[in-house]
PDB file of C-alpha atoms in Angstrom:
ATOM      1  CA  MET A   1       0.398  -0.637   0.132  1.00  0.00           C
ATOM      2  CA  HIS A   2       1.384   3.330  -1.263  1.00  0.00           C
ATOM      3  CA  ILE A   3       0.179   6.799   0.861  1.00  0.00           C
ATOM      4  CA  ALA A   4       1.254  10.420  -0.734  1.00  0.00           C
ATOM      5  CA  ILE A   5       0.888  13.661   0.560  1.00  0.00           C
ATOM      6  CA  ALA A   6       0.667  16.933  -1.245  1.00  0.00           C
ATOM      7  CA  GLY A   7       0.469  19.760  -0.664  1.00  0.00           C
ATOM      8  CA  ASN A   8       2.527  23.366  -0.840  1.00  0.00           C
ATOM      9  CA  ILE A   9       5.313  24.621   1.033  1.00  0.00           C
ATOM     10  CA  GLY A  10       4.756  24.751   5.039  1.00  0.00           C
ATOM     11  CA  CYS A  11       1.369  22.821   4.200  1.00  0.00           C
ATOM     12  CA  GLY A  12       2.137  20.413   7.279  1.00  0.00           C
ATOM     13  CA  LYS A  13       3.008  17.386   4.949  1.00  0.00           C
ATOM     14  CA  THR A  14       6.225  15.982   6.898  1.00  0.00           C
ATOM     15  CA  THR A  15       4.309  16.650  10.311  1.00  0.00           C
ATOM     16  CA  LEU A  16       1.819  13.876   8.829  1.00  0.00           C
ATOM     17  CA  THR A  17       3.814  12.431   6.896  1.00  0.00           C
ATOM     18  CA  ASN A  18       5.500  11.490  10.215  1.00  0.00           C
ATOM     19  CA  ARG A  19       2.123  10.921  12.423  1.00  0.00           C
ATOM     20  CA  LEU A  20       0.702   8.698   9.629  1.00  0.00           C
ATOM     21  CA  SER A  21       3.671   6.667   9.571  1.00  0.00           C
ATOM     22  CA  LYS A  22       3.826   6.278  13.197  1.00  0.00           C
ATOM     23  CA  HIS A  23      -0.127   5.357  13.274  1.00  0.00           C
ATOM     24  CA  TYR A  24      -0.247   2.219  10.615  1.00  0.00           C
ATOM     25  CA  GLY A  25       3.394   1.546  11.288  1.00  0.00           C
ATOM     26  CA  TRP A  26       4.534   2.252   7.682  1.00  0.00           C
ATOM     27  CA  LYS A  27       7.475   3.277   5.974  1.00  0.00           C
ATOM     28  CA  ALA A  28       7.864   7.147   5.889  1.00  0.00           C
ATOM     29  CA  GLU A  29       9.470   8.254   2.779  1.00  0.00           C
ATOM     30  CA  PHE A  30      10.097  12.549   3.012  1.00  0.00           C
ATOM     31  CA  GLU A  31      11.333  14.738   0.130  1.00  0.00           C
ATOM     32  CA  PRO A  32      15.369  15.402  -0.441  1.00  0.00           C
ATOM     33  CA  VAL A  33      15.267  18.893   1.412  1.00  0.00           C
ATOM     34  CA  GLU A  34      17.964  19.350   4.057  1.00  0.00           C
ATOM     35  CA  ASN A  35      20.298  17.690   1.456  1.00  0.00           C
ATOM     36  CA  ASN A  36      19.528  19.503  -1.473  1.00  0.00           C
ATOM     37  CA  PRO A  37      22.355  21.325  -2.880  1.00  0.00           C
ATOM     38  CA  TYR A  38      20.497  23.687  -5.028  1.00  0.00           C
ATOM     39  CA  LEU A  39      17.614  24.770  -3.213  1.00  0.00           C
ATOM     40  CA  ALA A  40      19.535  27.327  -0.729  1.00  0.00           C
ATOM     41  CA  ASP A  41      20.715  29.241  -4.241  1.00  0.00           C
ATOM     42  CA  PHE A  42      16.959  28.603  -6.262  1.00  0.00           C
ATOM     43  CA  TYR A  43      16.004  31.506  -3.332  1.00  0.00           C
ATOM     44  CA  GLU A  44      18.143  33.952  -3.618  1.00  0.00           C
ATOM     45  CA  ASP A  45      18.374  33.341  -7.480  1.00  0.00           C
ATOM     46  CA  MET A  46      15.620  31.594  -8.253  1.00  0.00           C
ATOM     47  CA  THR A  47      16.944  31.708 -12.467  1.00  0.00           C
ATOM     48  CA  LYS A  48      19.645  30.845 -11.973  1.00  0.00           C
ATOM     49  CA  TRP A  49      18.408  27.487 -10.527  1.00  0.00           C
ATOM     50  CA  ALA A  50      15.988  26.676 -10.562  1.00  0.00           C
ATOM     51  CA  PHE A  51      16.495  24.574 -13.558  1.00  0.00           C
ATOM     52  CA  HIS A  52      19.433  22.388 -11.761  1.00  0.00           C
ATOM     53  CA  LEU A  53      17.021  22.037  -8.674  1.00  0.00           C
ATOM     54  CA  GLN A  54      13.532  20.725 -11.169  1.00  0.00           C
ATOM     55  CA  VAL A  55      16.656  18.536 -11.830  1.00  0.00           C
ATOM     56  CA  PHE A  56      17.384  17.880  -8.995  1.00  0.00           C
ATOM     57  CA  PHE A  57      14.014  17.144  -7.458  1.00  0.00           C
ATOM     58  CA  LEU A  58      13.367  15.006 -10.216  1.00  0.00           C
ATOM     59  CA  HIS A  59      15.823  12.551 -10.014  1.00  0.00           C
ATOM     60  CA  SER A  60      15.631  12.065  -6.593  1.00  0.00           C
ATOM     61  CA  ARG A  61      11.983  11.713  -6.432  1.00  0.00           C
ATOM     62  CA  PHE A  62      12.518   8.783  -9.413  1.00  0.00           C
ATOM     63  CA  GLN A  63      15.053   7.410  -7.566  1.00  0.00           C
ATOM     64  CA  GLN A  64      12.364   6.903  -4.615  1.00  0.00           C
ATOM     65  CA  MET A  65       9.390   6.096  -6.574  1.00  0.00           C
ATOM     66  CA  SER A  66      11.684   3.151  -7.680  1.00  0.00           C
ATOM     67  CA  ARG A  67      12.362   2.516  -4.222  1.00  0.00           C
ATOM     68  CA  ILE A  68       8.118   2.175  -3.533  1.00  0.00           C
ATOM     69  CA  MET A  69       6.811   0.146  -5.969  1.00  0.00           C
ATOM     70  CA  GLN A  70      10.317  -3.001  -5.524  1.00  0.00           C
ATOM     71  CA  ASP A  71       9.762  -2.090  -1.812  1.00  0.00           C
ATOM     72  CA  THR A  72       7.334  -5.168   0.582  1.00  0.00           C
ATOM     73  CA  GLN A  73       6.382  -2.417   3.079  1.00  0.00           C
ATOM     74  CA  HIS A  74       3.826   0.106   3.297  1.00  0.00           C
ATOM     75  CA  THR A  75       4.502   4.041   2.410  1.00  0.00           C
ATOM     76  CA  ILE A  76       3.173   6.843   3.291  1.00  0.00           C
ATOM     77  CA  GLN A  77       5.070   9.452   0.589  1.00  0.00           C
ATOM     78  CA  ASP A  78       5.982  13.019   1.479  1.00  0.00           C
ATOM     79  CA  ARG A  79       5.024  14.470  -1.924  1.00  0.00           C
ATOM     80  CA  THR A  80       4.716  13.238  -4.977  1.00  0.00           C
ATOM     81  CA  ILE A  81       7.102  13.146  -9.144  1.00  0.00           C
ATOM     82  CA  TYR A  82       3.599  14.796  -9.862  1.00  0.00           C
ATOM     83  CA  GLU A  83       4.103  18.302  -8.741  1.00  0.00           C
ATOM     84  CA  ASP A  84       7.340  18.477  -9.353  1.00  0.00           C
ATOM     85  CA  ALA A  85       5.718  19.111 -12.923  1.00  0.00           C
ATOM     86  CA  HIS A  86       2.420  19.718 -12.800  1.00  0.00           C
ATOM     87  CA  ILE A  87       2.918  22.465 -10.599  1.00  0.00           C
ATOM     88  CA  PHE A  88       6.793  23.413  -9.846  1.00  0.00           C
ATOM     89  CA  ALA A  89       8.041  23.241 -12.710  1.00  0.00           C
ATOM     90  CA  ALA A  90       5.105  24.415 -14.842  1.00  0.00           C
ATOM     91  CA  ASN A  91       4.920  27.414 -12.349  1.00  0.00           C
ATOM     92  CA  LEU A  92       8.838  28.716 -12.579  1.00  0.00           C
ATOM     93  CA  PHE A  93       7.808  28.364 -16.480  1.00  0.00           C
ATOM     94  CA  GLN A  94       4.187  30.641 -16.277  1.00  0.00           C
ATOM     95  CA  ASN A  95       6.471  32.972 -14.217  1.00  0.00           C
ATOM     96  CA  GLY A  96       8.673  32.858 -16.787  1.00  0.00           C
ATOM     97  CA  ILE A  97      11.785  31.832 -14.216  1.00  0.00           C
ATOM     98  CA  LEU A  98      12.497  29.014 -16.162  1.00  0.00           C
ATOM     99  CA  SER A  99      13.036  29.403 -19.399  1.00  0.00           C
ATOM    100  CA  PRO A 100      10.947  27.555 -23.025  1.00  0.00           C
ATOM    101  CA  ARG A 101      13.884  25.478 -23.501  1.00  0.00           C
ATOM    102  CA  ASP A 102      14.885  24.404 -19.834  1.00  0.00           C
ATOM    103  CA  TYR A 103      10.578  23.566 -19.955  1.00  0.00           C
ATOM    104  CA  GLU A 104      10.956  21.733 -22.579  1.00  0.00           C
ATOM    105  CA  ASN A 105      13.644  19.630 -21.574  1.00  0.00           C
ATOM    106  CA  TYR A 106      12.790  18.779 -18.371  1.00  0.00           C
ATOM    107  CA  ARG A 107       9.402  17.708 -19.619  1.00  0.00           C
ATOM    108  CA  GLY A 108      11.799  15.608 -22.109  1.00  0.00           C
ATOM    109  CA  LEU A 109      12.723  13.868 -18.635  1.00  0.00           C
ATOM    110  CA  TYR A 110       9.632  13.499 -16.424  1.00  0.00           C
ATOM    111  CA  ASP A 111       7.343  12.008 -19.792  1.00  0.00           C
ATOM    112  CA  SER A 112      10.050   9.607 -19.819  1.00  0.00           C
ATOM    113  CA  MET A 113      10.107   8.758 -16.323  1.00  0.00           C
ATOM    114  CA  ILE A 114       6.419   9.055 -16.032  1.00  0.00           C
ATOM    115  CA  ASP A 115       5.801   5.744 -18.284  1.00  0.00           C
ATOM    116  CA  PHE A 116       8.118   3.773 -15.244  1.00  0.00           C
ATOM    117  CA  ILE A 117       5.824   4.892 -11.828  1.00  0.00           C
ATOM    118  CA  SER A 118       2.695   3.455 -10.538  1.00  0.00           C
ATOM    119  CA  PRO A 119       0.669   6.683  -8.925  1.00  0.00           C
ATOM    120  CA  PRO A 120      -0.336   6.337  -5.546  1.00  0.00           C
ATOM    121  CA  ASP A 121      -3.355   3.674  -3.375  1.00  0.00           C
ATOM    122  CA  LEU A 122      -4.647   7.100  -2.072  1.00  0.00           C
ATOM    123  CA  LEU A 123      -3.348  11.407  -2.852  1.00  0.00           C
ATOM    124  CA  ILE A 124      -4.170  13.345   0.530  1.00  0.00           C
ATOM    125  CA  TYR A 125      -4.222  17.136  -0.980  1.00  0.00           C
ATOM    126  CA  LEU A 126      -3.589  19.407   2.525  1.00  0.00           C
ATOM    127  CA  ARG A 127      -4.964  22.715   1.402  1.00  0.00           C
ATOM    128  CA  SER A 128      -4.869  25.525   3.083  1.00  0.00           C
ATOM    129  CA  ASP A 129      -4.769  29.485   2.714  1.00  0.00           C
ATOM    130  CA  ILE A 130      -1.384  31.799   2.431  1.00  0.00           C
ATOM    131  CA  GLY A 131      -1.506  32.004   6.346  1.00  0.00           C
ATOM    132  CA  THR A 132      -1.269  29.040   7.563  1.00  0.00           C
ATOM    133  CA  LEU A 133       1.751  28.546   4.999  1.00  0.00           C
ATOM    134  CA  VAL A 134       3.866  31.644   6.004  1.00  0.00           C
ATOM    135  CA  ALA A 135       3.087  30.444  10.030  1.00  0.00           C
ATOM    136  CA  GLN A 136       4.199  27.320   9.589  1.00  0.00           C
ATOM    137  CA  ILE A 137       6.942  28.433   7.624  1.00  0.00           C
ATOM    138  CA  GLU A 138       8.175  31.062  10.259  1.00  0.00           C
ATOM    139  CA  LYS A 139       7.058  28.078  12.807  1.00  0.00           C
ATOM    140  CA  ARG A 140       9.518  25.437  11.547  1.00  0.00           C
ATOM    141  CA  GLY A 141      12.706  28.977  10.391  1.00  0.00           C
ATOM    142  CA  ARG A 142      14.778  27.354   7.998  1.00  0.00           C
ATOM    143  CA  ASP A 143      17.156  29.473   7.412  1.00  0.00           C
ATOM    144  CA  PHE A 144      17.112  29.349   4.109  1.00  0.00           C
ATOM    145  CA  GLU A 145      13.340  29.346   3.107  1.00  0.00           C
ATOM    146  CA  LYS A 146      13.538  33.166   5.390  1.00  0.00           C
ATOM    147  CA  SER A 147      13.570  34.557   1.485  1.00  0.00           C
ATOM    148  CA  ILE A 148      10.565  32.902  -0.527  1.00  0.00           C
ATOM    149  CA  ARG A 149       7.746  35.879  -1.248  1.00  0.00           C
ATOM    150  CA  ILE A 150       3.963  35.708  -0.650  1.00  0.00           C
ATOM    151  CA  ASP A 151       3.026  35.699  -4.322  1.00  0.00           C
ATOM    152  CA  TYR A 152       5.047  33.160  -5.034  1.00  0.00           C
ATOM    153  CA  LEU A 153       2.944  30.371  -2.146  1.00  0.00           C
ATOM    154  CA  LYS A 154       0.569  32.072  -4.133  1.00  0.00           C
ATOM    155  CA  SER A 155       0.896  31.277  -7.391  1.00  0.00           C
ATOM    156  CA  LEU A 156       1.399  27.363  -5.989  1.00  0.00           C
ATOM    157  CA  ASN A 157      -1.196  27.543  -4.791  1.00  0.00           C
ATOM    158  CA  GLU A 158      -3.455  28.545  -7.634  1.00  0.00           C
ATOM    159  CA  GLN A 159      -0.797  25.541  -9.744  1.00  0.00           C
ATOM    160  CA  TYR A 160      -2.530  23.204  -6.547  1.00  0.00           C
ATOM    161  CA  GLU A 161      -6.040  23.908  -6.991  1.00  0.00           C
ATOM    162  CA  SER A 162      -6.196  23.353 -11.197  1.00  0.00           C
ATOM    163  CA  TRP A 163      -3.863  20.354 -10.911  1.00  0.00           C
ATOM    164  CA  ILE A 164      -5.887  18.451  -8.133  1.00  0.00           C
ATOM    165  CA  GLY A 165      -9.050  19.753  -9.926  1.00  0.00           C
ATOM    166  CA  SER A 166      -8.050  16.925 -13.175  1.00  0.00           C
ATOM    167  CA  TYR A 167      -6.035  14.400 -11.116  1.00  0.00           C
ATOM    168  CA  GLN A 168      -7.252  11.326 -11.438  1.00  0.00           C
ATOM    169  CA  LYS A 169      -4.516   9.220 -10.922  1.00  0.00           C
ATOM    170  CA  SER A 170      -5.722   7.170  -8.056  1.00  0.00           C
ATOM    171  CA  LYS A 171      -8.166   7.855  -4.549  1.00  0.00           C
ATOM    172  CA  LEU A 172      -8.710  10.839  -3.404  1.00  0.00           C
ATOM    173  CA  LEU A 173      -8.753  12.815  -0.426  1.00  0.00           C
ATOM    174  CA  ILE A 174      -8.496  16.158   0.056  1.00  0.00           C
ATOM    175  CA  VAL A 175      -8.471  17.513   3.645  1.00  0.00           C
ATOM    176  CA  ASP A 176      -8.392  21.460   4.425  1.00  0.00           C
ATOM    177  CA  VAL A 177      -5.594  22.088   7.096  1.00  0.00           C
ATOM    178  CA  SER A 178      -6.763  25.637   7.834  1.00  0.00           C
ATOM    179  CA  LYS A 179      -9.234  24.763   9.501  1.00  0.00           C
ATOM    180  CA  LEU A 180      -7.219  21.821  11.639  1.00  0.00           C
ATOM    181  CA  ASP A 181      -4.838  21.532  13.680  1.00  0.00           C
ATOM    182  CA  PHE A 182      -4.073  17.910  13.212  1.00  0.00           C
ATOM    183  CA  VAL A 183      -0.828  17.863  15.821  1.00  0.00           C
ATOM    184  CA  GLY A 184      -1.871  20.052  18.490  1.00  0.00           C
ATOM    185  CA  ARG A 185      -5.819  18.278  18.811  1.00  0.00           C
ATOM    186  CA  GLN A 186      -6.080  14.635  18.790  1.00  0.00           C
ATOM    187  CA  GLU A 187     -10.537  14.693  17.284  1.00  0.00           C
ATOM    188  CA  ASP A 188      -8.777  16.535  14.050  1.00  0.00           C
ATOM    189  CA  PHE A 189      -5.511  14.078  13.562  1.00  0.00           C
ATOM    190  CA  ALA A 190      -8.380  10.998  14.158  1.00  0.00           C
ATOM    191  CA  GLY A 191     -11.277  12.676  11.699  1.00  0.00           C
ATOM    192  CA  ILE A 192      -8.218  12.503   8.982  1.00  0.00           C
ATOM    193  CA  VAL A 193      -7.162   8.754  10.100  1.00  0.00           C
ATOM    194  CA  GLU A 194     -11.205   8.026   9.442  1.00  0.00           C
ATOM    195  CA  ASN A 195     -11.169   9.603   6.346  1.00  0.00           C
ATOM    196  CA  ILE A 196      -7.447   7.400   5.410  1.00  0.00           C
ATOM    197  CA  ASP A 197      -9.341   4.764   6.173  1.00  0.00           C
ATOM    198  CA  ARG A 198     -12.742   4.406   4.272  1.00  0.00           C
ATOM    199  CA  GLU A 199     -11.193   5.353   1.442  1.00  0.00           C
ATOM    200  CA  LEU A 200      -9.039   2.544   1.108  1.00  0.00           C
ATOM    201  CA  TYR A 201     -10.599  -0.210   3.467  1.00  0.00           C
ATOM    202  CA  GLY A 202     -14.148   0.945   2.486  1.00  0.00           C
ATOM    203  CA  LEU A 203     -14.560   0.932   6.984  1.00  0.00           C
ATOM    204  CA  PHE A 204     -17.295   3.259   8.073  1.00  0.00           C
ATOM    205  CA  ARG A 205     -19.709   3.256   4.936  1.00  0.00           C
TER     206      ARG A 205
END
């Protein structure tokens, strides 16, 4: 079984991945953030480092998906390979940060890889308003995220809503985390687990 968690920067993907991994006793696969050699440079100069960053994430995510598909353990995954292309790279291209030449090259790599990828059994999309995202980003205090602009987060949110509106690769669960505190309130976390069980196993119908 494979659950993937999608959502904008600061929406709580990693925290929920950790909590669900412990709850179900499943393996957790996390996004390569701390060991990413391009992320800090990217937030300082997006135009210069956009292509390098996106190729790094794409390669890392493809390796991660290969591990998940070969693994016999159930897995909770923090962010998907689909987001790399349909959200982040597309957003950079539409905002003129990623050049047409680089974007075409990137999409060629993605399109070649995606034929070898199996979608998750369930995709959980964490929907969040900008205020919640900003508060969470400030709370975790990563130095390289201090230069993230609000208009960049808004643009990503628009990309997410467009992508989720047409997503059909697997079962989909949308959780509005702007209205929940699944860390501080056990009932909020229990509600998410109940909805996951309903989607995966048909329970509580």
